[in-house]
CSV table of C-alpha atoms in Angstrom, one decimal:
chain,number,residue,atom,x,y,z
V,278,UNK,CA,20.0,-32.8,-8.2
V,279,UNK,CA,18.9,-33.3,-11.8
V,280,UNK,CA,15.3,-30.9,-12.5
V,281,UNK,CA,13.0,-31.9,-15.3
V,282,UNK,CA,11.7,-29.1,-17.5
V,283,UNK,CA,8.3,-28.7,-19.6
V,284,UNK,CA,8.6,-28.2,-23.0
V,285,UNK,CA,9.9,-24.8,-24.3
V,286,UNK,CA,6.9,-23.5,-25.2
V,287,UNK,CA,5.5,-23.9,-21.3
V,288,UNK,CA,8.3,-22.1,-20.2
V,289,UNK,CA,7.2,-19.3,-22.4
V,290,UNK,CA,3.9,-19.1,-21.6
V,291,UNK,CA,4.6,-18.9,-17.9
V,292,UNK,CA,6.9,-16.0,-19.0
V,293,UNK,CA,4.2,-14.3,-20.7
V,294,UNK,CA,1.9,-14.5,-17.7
V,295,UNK,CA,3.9,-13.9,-15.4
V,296,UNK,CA,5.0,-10.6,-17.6
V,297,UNK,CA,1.5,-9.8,-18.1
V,298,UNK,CA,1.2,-10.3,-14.0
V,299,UNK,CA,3.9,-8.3,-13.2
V,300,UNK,CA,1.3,-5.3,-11.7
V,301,UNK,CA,2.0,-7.5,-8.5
V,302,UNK,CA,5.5,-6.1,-7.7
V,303,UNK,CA,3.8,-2.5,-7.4
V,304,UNK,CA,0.6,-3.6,-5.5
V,305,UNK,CA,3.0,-5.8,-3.2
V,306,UNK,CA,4.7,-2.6,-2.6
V,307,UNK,CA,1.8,0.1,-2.2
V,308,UNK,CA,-0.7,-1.7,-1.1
V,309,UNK,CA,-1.1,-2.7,2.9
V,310,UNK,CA,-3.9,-5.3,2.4
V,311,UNK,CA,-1.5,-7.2,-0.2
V,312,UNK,CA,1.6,-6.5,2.0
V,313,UNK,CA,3.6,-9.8,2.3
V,314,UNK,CA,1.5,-11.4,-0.4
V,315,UNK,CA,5.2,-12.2,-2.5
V,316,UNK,CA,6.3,-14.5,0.5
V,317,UNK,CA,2.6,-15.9,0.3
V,318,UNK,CA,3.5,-16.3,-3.9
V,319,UNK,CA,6.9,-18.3,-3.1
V,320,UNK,CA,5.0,-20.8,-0.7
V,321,UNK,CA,2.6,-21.4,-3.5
V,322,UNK,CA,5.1,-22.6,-5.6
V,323,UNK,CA,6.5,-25.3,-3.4
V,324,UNK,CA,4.9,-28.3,-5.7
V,325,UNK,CA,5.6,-26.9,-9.1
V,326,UNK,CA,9.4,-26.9,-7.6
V,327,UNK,CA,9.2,-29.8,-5.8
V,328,UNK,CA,7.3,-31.8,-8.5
V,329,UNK,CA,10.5,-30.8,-10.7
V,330,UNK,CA,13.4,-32.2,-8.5
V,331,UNK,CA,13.7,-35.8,-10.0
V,332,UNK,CA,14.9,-38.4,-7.8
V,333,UNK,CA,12.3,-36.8,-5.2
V,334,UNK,CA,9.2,-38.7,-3.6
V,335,UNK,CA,7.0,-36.6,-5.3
V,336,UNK,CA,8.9,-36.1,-8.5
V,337,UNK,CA,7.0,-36.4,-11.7
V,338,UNK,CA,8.7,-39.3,-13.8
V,339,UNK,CA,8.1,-37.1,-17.2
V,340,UNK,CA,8.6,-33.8,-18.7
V,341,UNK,CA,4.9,-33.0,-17.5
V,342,UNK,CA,2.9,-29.9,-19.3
V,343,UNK,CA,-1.1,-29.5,-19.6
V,344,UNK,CA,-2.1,-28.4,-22.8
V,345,UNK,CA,-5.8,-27.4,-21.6
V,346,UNK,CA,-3.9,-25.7,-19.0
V,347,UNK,CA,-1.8,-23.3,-21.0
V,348,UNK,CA,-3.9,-23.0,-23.3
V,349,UNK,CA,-6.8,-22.0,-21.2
V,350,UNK,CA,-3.7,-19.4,-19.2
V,351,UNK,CA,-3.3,-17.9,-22.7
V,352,UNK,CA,-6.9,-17.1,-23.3
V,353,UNK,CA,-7.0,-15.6,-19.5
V,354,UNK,CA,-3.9,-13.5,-20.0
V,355,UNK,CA,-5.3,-12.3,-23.4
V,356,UNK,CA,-8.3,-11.2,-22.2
V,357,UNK,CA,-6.7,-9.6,-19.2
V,358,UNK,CA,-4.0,-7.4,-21.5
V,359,UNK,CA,-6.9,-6.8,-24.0
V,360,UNK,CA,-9.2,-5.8,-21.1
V,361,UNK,CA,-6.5,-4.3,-18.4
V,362,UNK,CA,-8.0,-6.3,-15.8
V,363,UNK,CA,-5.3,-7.6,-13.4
V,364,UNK,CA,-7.1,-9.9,-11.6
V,365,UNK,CA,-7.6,-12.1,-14.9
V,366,UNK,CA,-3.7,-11.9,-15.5
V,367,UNK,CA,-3.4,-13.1,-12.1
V,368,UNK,CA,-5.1,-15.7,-12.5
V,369,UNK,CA,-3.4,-16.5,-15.8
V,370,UNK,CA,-0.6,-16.8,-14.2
V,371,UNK,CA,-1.9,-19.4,-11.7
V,372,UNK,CA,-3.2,-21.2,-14.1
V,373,UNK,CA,0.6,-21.7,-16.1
V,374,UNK,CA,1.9,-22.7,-13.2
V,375,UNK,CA,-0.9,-25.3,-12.1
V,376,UNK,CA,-0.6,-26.5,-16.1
V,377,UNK,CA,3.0,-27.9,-14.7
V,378,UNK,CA,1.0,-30.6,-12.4
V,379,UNK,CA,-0.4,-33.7,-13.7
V,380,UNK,CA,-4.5,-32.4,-13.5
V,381,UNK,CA,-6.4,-34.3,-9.9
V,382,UNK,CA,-8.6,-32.9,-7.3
V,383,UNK,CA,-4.9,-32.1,-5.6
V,384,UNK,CA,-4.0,-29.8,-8.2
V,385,UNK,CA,-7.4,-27.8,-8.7
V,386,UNK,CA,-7.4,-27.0,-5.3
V,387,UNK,CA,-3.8,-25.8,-5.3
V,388,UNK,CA,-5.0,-23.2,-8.4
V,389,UNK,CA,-7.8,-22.3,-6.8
V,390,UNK,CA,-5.9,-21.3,-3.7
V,391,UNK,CA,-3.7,-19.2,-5.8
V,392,UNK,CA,-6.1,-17.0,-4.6
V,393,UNK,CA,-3.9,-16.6,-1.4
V,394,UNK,CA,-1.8,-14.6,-2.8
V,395,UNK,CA,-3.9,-12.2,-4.9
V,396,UNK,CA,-4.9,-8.9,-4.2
V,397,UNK,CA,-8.3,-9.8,-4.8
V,398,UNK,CA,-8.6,-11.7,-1.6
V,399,UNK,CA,-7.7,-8.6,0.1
V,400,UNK,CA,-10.4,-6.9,-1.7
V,401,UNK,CA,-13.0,-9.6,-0.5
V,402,UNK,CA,-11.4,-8.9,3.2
V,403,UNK,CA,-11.4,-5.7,2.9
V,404,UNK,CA,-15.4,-5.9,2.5
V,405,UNK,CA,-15.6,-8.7,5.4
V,406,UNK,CA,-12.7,-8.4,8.3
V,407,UNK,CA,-9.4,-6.6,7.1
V,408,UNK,CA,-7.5,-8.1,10.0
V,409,UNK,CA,-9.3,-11.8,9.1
V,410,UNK,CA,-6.6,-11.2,5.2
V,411,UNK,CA,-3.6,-12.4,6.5
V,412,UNK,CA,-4.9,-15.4,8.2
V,413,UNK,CA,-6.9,-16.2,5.4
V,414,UNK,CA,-3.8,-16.1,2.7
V,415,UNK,CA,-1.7,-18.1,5.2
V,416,UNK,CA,-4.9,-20.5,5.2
V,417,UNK,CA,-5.6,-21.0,1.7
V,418,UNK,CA,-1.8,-21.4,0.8
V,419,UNK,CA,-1.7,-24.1,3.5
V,420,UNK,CA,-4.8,-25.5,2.5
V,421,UNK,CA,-4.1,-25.9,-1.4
V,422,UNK,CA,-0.4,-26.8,-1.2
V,423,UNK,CA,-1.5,-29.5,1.1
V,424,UNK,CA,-3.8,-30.7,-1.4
V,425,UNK,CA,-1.2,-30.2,-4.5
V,426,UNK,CA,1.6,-32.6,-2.6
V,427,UNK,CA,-1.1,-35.0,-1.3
V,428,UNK,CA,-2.2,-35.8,-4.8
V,429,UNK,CA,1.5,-35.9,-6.3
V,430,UNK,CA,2.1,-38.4,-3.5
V,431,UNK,CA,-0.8,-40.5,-4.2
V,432,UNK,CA,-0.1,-40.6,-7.9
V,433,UNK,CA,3.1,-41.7,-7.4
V,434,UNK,CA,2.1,-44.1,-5.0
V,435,UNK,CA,-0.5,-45.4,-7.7
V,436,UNK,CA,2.9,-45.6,-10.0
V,437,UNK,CA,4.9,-47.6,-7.4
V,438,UNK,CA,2.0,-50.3,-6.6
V,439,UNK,CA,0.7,-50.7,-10.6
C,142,UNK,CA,3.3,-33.0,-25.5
C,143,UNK,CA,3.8,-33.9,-29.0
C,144,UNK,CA,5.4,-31.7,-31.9
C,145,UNK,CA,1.8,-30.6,-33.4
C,146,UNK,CA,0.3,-29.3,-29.8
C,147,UNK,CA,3.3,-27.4,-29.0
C,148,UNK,CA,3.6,-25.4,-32.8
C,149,UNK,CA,0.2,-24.7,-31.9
C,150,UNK,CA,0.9,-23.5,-28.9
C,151,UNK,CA,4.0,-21.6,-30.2
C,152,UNK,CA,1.5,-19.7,-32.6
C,153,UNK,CA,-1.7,-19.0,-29.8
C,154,UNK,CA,1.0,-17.2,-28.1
C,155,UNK,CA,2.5,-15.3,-30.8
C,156,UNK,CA,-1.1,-14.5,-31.7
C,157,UNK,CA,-1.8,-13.2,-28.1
C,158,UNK,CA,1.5,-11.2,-28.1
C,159,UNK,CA,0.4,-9.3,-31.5
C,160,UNK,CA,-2.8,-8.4,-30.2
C,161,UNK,CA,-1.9,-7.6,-26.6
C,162,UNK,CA,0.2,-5.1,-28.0
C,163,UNK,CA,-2.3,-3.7,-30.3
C,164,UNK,CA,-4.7,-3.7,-27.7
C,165,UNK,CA,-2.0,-1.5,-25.6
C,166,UNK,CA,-0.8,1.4,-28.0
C,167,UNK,CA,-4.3,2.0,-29.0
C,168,UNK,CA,-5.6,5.3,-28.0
C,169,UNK,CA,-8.7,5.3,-26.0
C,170,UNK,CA,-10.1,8.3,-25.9
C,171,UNK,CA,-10.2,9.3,-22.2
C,172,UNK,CA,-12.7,11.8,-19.5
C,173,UNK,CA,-11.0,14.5,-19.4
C,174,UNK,CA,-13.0,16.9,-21.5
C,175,UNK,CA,-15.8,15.4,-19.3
C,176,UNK,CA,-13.8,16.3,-16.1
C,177,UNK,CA,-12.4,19.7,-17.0
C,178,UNK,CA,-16.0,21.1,-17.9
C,179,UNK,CA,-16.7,21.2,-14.0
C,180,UNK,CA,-17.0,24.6,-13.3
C,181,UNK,CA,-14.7,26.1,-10.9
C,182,UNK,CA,-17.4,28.5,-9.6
C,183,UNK,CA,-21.3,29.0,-9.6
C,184,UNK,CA,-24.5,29.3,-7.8
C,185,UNK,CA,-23.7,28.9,-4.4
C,186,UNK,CA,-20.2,27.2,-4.4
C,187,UNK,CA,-16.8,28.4,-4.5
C,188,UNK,CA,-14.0,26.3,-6.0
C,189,UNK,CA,-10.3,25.7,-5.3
C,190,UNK,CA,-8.0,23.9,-7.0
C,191,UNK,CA,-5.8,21.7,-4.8
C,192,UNK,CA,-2.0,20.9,-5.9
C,193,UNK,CA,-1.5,17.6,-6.2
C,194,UNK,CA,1.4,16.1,-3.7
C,195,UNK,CA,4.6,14.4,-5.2
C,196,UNK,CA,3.4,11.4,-4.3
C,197,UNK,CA,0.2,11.4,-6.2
C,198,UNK,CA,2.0,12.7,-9.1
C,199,UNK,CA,3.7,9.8,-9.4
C,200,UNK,CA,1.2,6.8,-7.8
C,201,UNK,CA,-1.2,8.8,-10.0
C,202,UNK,CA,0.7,9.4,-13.2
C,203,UNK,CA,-1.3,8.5,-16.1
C,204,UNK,CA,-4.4,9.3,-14.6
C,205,UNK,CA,-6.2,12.4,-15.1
C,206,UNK,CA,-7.3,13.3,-11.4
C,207,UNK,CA,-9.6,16.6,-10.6
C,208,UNK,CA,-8.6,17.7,-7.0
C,209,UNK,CA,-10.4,21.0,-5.5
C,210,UNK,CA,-12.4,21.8,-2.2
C,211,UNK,CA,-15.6,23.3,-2.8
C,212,UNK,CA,-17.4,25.6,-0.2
C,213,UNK,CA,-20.8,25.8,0.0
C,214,UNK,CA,-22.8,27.3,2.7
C,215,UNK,CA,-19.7,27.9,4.9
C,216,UNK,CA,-18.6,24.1,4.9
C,217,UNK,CA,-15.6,22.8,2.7
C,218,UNK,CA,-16.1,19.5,0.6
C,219,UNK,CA,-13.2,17.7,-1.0
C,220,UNK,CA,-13.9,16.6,-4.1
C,221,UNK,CA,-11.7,14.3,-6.1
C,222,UNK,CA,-12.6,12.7,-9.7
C,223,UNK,CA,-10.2,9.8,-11.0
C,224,UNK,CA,-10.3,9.0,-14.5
C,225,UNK,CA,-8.5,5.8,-15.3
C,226,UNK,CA,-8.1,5.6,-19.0
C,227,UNK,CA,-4.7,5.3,-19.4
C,228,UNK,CA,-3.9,3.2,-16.1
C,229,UNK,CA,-7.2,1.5,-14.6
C,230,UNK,CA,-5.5,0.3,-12.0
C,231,UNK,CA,-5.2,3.3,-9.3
C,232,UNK,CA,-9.1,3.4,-9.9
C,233,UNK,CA,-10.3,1.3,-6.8
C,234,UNK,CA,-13.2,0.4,-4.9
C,235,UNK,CA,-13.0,2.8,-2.0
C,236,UNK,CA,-13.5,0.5,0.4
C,237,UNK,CA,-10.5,-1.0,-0.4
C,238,UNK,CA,-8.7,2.3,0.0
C,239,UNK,CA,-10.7,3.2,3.5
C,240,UNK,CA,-9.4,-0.6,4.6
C,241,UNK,CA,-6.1,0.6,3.7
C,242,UNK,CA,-5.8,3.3,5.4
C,243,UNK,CA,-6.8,2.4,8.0
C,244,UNK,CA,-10.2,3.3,8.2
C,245,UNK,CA,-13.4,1.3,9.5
C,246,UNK,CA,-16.7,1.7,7.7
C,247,UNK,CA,-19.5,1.9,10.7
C,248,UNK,CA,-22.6,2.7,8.4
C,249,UNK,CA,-23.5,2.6,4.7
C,250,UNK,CA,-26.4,3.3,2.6
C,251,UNK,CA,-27.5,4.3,-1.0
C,252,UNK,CA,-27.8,8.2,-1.6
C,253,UNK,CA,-30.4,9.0,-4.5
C,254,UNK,CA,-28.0,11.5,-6.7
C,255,UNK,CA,-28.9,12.7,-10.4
C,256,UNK,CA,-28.5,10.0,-13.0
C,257,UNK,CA,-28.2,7.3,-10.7
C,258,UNK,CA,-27.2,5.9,-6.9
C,259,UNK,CA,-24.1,6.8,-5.1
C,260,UNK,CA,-23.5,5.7,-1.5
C,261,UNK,CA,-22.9,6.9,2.0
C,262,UNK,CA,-20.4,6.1,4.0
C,263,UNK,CA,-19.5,6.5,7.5
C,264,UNK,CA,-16.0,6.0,8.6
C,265,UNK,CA,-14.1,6.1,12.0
C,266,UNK,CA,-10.3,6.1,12.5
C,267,UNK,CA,-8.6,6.6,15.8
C,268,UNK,CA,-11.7,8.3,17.5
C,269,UNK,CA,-12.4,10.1,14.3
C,270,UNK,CA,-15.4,9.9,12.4
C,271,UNK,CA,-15.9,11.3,9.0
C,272,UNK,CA,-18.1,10.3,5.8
C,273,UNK,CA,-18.2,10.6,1.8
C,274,UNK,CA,-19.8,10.3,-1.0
C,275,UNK,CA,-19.0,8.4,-3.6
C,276,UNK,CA,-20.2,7.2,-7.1
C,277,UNK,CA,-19.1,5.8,-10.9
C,278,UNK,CA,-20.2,7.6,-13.5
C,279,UNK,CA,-20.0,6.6,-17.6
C,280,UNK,CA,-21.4,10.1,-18.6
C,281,UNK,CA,-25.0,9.1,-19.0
C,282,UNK,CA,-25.6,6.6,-15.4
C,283,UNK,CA,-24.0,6.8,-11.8
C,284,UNK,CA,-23.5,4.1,-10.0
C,285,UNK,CA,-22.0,2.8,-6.3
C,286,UNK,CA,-21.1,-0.7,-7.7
C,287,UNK,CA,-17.5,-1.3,-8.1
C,288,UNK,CA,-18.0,-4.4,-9.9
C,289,UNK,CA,-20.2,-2.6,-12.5
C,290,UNK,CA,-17.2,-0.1,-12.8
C,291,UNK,CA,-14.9,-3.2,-13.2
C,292,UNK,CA,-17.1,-4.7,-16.4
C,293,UNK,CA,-17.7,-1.3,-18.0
C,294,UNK,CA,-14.2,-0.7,-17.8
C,295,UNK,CA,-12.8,-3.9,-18.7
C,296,UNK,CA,-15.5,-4.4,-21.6
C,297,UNK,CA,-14.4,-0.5,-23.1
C,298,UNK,CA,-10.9,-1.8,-23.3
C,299,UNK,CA,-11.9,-5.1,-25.0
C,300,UNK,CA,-14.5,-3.5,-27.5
C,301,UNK,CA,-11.4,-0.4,-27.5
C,302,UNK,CA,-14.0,2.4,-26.6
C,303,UNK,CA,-17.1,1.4,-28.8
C,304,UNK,CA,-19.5,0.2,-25.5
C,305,UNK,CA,-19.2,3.5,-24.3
C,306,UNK,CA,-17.5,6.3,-22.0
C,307,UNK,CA,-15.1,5.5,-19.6
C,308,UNK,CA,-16.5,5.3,-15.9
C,309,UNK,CA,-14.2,7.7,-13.6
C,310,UNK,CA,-14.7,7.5,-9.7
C,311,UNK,CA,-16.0,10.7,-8.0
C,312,UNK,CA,-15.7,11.2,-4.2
C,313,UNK,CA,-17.1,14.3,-2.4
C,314,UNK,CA,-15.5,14.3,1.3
C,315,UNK,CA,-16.4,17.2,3.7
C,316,UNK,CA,-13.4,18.6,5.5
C,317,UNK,CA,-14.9,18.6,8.9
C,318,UNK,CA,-17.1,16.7,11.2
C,319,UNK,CA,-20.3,19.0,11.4
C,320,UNK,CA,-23.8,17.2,10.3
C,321,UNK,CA,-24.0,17.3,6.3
C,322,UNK,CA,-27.4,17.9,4.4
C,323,UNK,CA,-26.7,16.0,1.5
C,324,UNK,CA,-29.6,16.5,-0.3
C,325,UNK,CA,-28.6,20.4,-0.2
C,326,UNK,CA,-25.2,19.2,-1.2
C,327,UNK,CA,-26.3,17.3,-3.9
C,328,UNK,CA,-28.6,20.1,-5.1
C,329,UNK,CA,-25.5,23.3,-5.4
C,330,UNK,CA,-23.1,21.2,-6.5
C,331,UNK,CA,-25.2,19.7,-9.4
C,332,UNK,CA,-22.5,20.5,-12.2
C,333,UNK,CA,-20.6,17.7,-10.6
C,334,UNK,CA,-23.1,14.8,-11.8
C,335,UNK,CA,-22.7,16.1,-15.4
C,336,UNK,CA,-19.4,14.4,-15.3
């Protein structure tokens, strides 16, 4: 199973948010309303991993990296070191990872539902219906890695039929 | 991605590795002159300061934390003051803590306290009910608005102290469930809104 890796410099940059995100690891472990959020994390991830495997239906036939994407994770992360604001690190990091996608309507949805795994959805339950956060993360993953795989499958299907 | 985008991108994030560290080591000034000139004692309240647990010392290292019961009147009142300079992060929105821990907020509603708003809060738990007070204060305005708290903090850090004082959080708790006249409350335990 052969894997297709972004440029060097992507890799780094998903490092360096996902450094600057590492405040996660404690709140996964001290905080209830995030509890389980880590396996929420791993599902999210499913079609940067999958996207990767070549010889895959829903591989990406080149070394695929967004430019407006890291770029845009580097200006988040900066501002979220600089301001000590997790939630923009966070999201940083989401943004890295969705910069691994070729950009659709698939893969905005699977960023914005990066949410799912944030504590700040557990913030906005814990305001609304503290049982309703679970369901909600479970949700949203669903709902945006849905969207991510759909879209890889209809680009490639674009590919296949010219 | 061709050659030129990713030396660019090689340089943005050496950039934003320079100045994230700057931004890091530099020393904010932090509350605690603000925090420690709370009287212990005065006009009609008695002070006690409360130990910190081995937990806290260590979920709240980094943080300068104020932790005493007051008595006024006869009734006890916890009161805790947070001041997250050096690690904003234990700083939270209570009701995010009352969620937590397990707590359900029944009733809420602004409380008119020197300087500003703080708010109410009702809580219930297993059959228990208690309540608190709570507010953010930058040293000149209180507040109840944890998303104000957010920005004012976040845009300290950014401007590295020159928008102003850093908001701390500060929660007054009584230690039983008898009827509370906050206004009376307020109105002892004034010192407390000079933080």
């Amino acid at each position: 199973m052969k894997t297709r890796f972004p440029p060097l410099v992507a890799l780094a940059i998903i490092v360096y948010c996902g450094w600057n995100s590492s405040g996660l690891i404690s709140d996964w472990q001290h905080d209830p309303l995030a509890a389980s959020s880590w396996i929420i994390l791993l599902f999210w991830l499913n079609p940067a991993v999958v996207s990767r495997i070549a010889g895959t239906p829903l591989s990406i036939p080149t070394a695929y990296c967004n430019t407006t994407l890291l770029t845009l994770a580097l200006m988040v992360s900066l501002l979220g070191v600089m301001g000590s604001l997790n939630a923009l690190k966070y999201a940083s990091f989401a943004i890295a990872i969705g910069g691994l996608l070729p950009w659709s309507w698939g893969s905005c949805l699977w960023i914005l539902s990066a949410l799912s795994w944030m504590p700040a959805l557990g913030w906005l339950g814990a305001h609304t219906s503290p049982s309703a956060i679970l369901p909600m993360r479970f949700t949203f993953v669903v709902l945006g890695t849905s969207a991510a795989l759909a879209a890889l499958a209809y680009n490639k299907r674009g590919q296949t039929h010219g | 991605m061709d050659k030129g985008k990713q030396k660019g991108l090689w340089v943005f994030l050496a950039v934003a590795v320079l100045l994230g560290l700057l931004w890091q080591v530099y020393p904010l000034p932090d509350a605690k002159q603000r925090m420690d000139a709370l009287p212990l004692n005065g006009p009609g309240f008695k002070g006690e300061e409360i130990a910190v647990t081995p937990f806290e010392e260590n979920f709240f290292r980094e943080v300068n934390m104020l932790k005493r019961v007051y008595k006024i009147e006869g009734q006890s009142y916890f009161v805790t003051v947070l001041d997250g300079t050096h690690n904003r992060h234990v700083v939270h929105d209570p009701y995010y803590c009352i969620a937590g821990s397990g707590w359900k907020v029944v009733a809420e509603e602004p409380l008119h306290i020197p300087g500003g708003q703080g708010n109410l809060i009702q809580m219930t738990k297993d059959g228990y009910q208690r309540q608190a007070v709570f507010w953010f204060s930058n040293g000149t305005s209180r507040f109840a608005s944890p998303i104000r708290y957010w920005i004012e903090a976040t845009v300290r850090r950014i401007t590295l102290g020159w928008s102003g004082q850093e908001p701390v959080l500060i929660m007054i708790q009584p230690l039983d469930n008898k009827p509370v006249d906050w206004q009376k409350v307020i109105g002892v335990l004034n010192p407390v809104f000079n933080i």
